[in-house]
Short mmCIF file of C-alpha atoms in Angstrom, two decimals:
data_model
loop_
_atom_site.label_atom_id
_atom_site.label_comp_id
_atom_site.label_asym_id
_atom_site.label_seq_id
_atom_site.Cartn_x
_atom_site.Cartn_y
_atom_site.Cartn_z
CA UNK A 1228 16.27 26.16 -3.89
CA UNK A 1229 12.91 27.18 -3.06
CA UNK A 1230 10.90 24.30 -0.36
CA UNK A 1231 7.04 25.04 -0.12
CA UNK A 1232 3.90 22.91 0.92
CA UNK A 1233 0.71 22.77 0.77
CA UNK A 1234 -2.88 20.71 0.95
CA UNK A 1235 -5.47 20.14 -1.18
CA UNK A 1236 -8.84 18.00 -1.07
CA UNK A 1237 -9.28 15.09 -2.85
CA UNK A 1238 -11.73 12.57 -3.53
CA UNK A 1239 -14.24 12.35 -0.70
CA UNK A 1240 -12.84 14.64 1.04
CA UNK A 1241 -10.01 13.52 1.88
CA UNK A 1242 -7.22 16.18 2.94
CA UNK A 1243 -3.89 15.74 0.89
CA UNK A 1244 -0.19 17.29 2.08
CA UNK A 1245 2.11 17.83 -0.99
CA UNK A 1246 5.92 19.30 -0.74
CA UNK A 1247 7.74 20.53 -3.19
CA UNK A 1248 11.57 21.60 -3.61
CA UNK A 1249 12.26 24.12 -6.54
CA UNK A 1250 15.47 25.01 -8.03
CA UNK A 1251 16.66 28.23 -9.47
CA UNK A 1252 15.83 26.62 -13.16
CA UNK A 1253 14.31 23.50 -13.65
CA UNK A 1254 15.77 20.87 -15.89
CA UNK A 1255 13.20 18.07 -15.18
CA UNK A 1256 10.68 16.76 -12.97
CA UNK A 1257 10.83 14.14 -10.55
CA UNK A 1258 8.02 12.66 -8.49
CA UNK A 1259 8.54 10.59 -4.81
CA UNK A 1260 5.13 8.95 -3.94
CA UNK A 1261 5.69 7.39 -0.47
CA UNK A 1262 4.34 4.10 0.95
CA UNK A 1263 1.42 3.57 3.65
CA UNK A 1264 2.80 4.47 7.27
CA UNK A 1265 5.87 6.56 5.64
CA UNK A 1266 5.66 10.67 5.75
CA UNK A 1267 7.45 12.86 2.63
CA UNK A 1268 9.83 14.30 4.72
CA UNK A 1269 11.40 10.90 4.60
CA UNK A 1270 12.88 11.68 1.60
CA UNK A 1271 13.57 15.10 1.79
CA UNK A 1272 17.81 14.16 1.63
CA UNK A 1273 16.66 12.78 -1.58
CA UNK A 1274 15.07 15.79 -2.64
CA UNK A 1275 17.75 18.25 -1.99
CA UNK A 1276 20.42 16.06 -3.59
CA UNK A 1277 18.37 16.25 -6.73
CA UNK A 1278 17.86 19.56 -6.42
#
């Protein structure tokens, strides 16, 4: 399993943090989108267990 992050700039400007967690070989994708006042690495346990 492979964890990197990143930002990118979205609409006006605004800076966006994105993580990812990559296995060896993927079988599917799966996207968390968190809710206001939460941060991703909330459900990082989440992440690895799919991973």
């Amino acid at each position: 399993m492979n964890h990197v992050d990143g930002r990118f700039t979205g609409t006006g400007g605004v800076e966006i943090y994105w993580q990812a967690w990559r296995p060896a070989e993927a079988r599917a994708v799966v996207v968390i989108a968190h809710g206001a006042g939460e941060h991703s690495r909330r459900y990082e346990h989440v992440a690895r267990r799919l991973v």
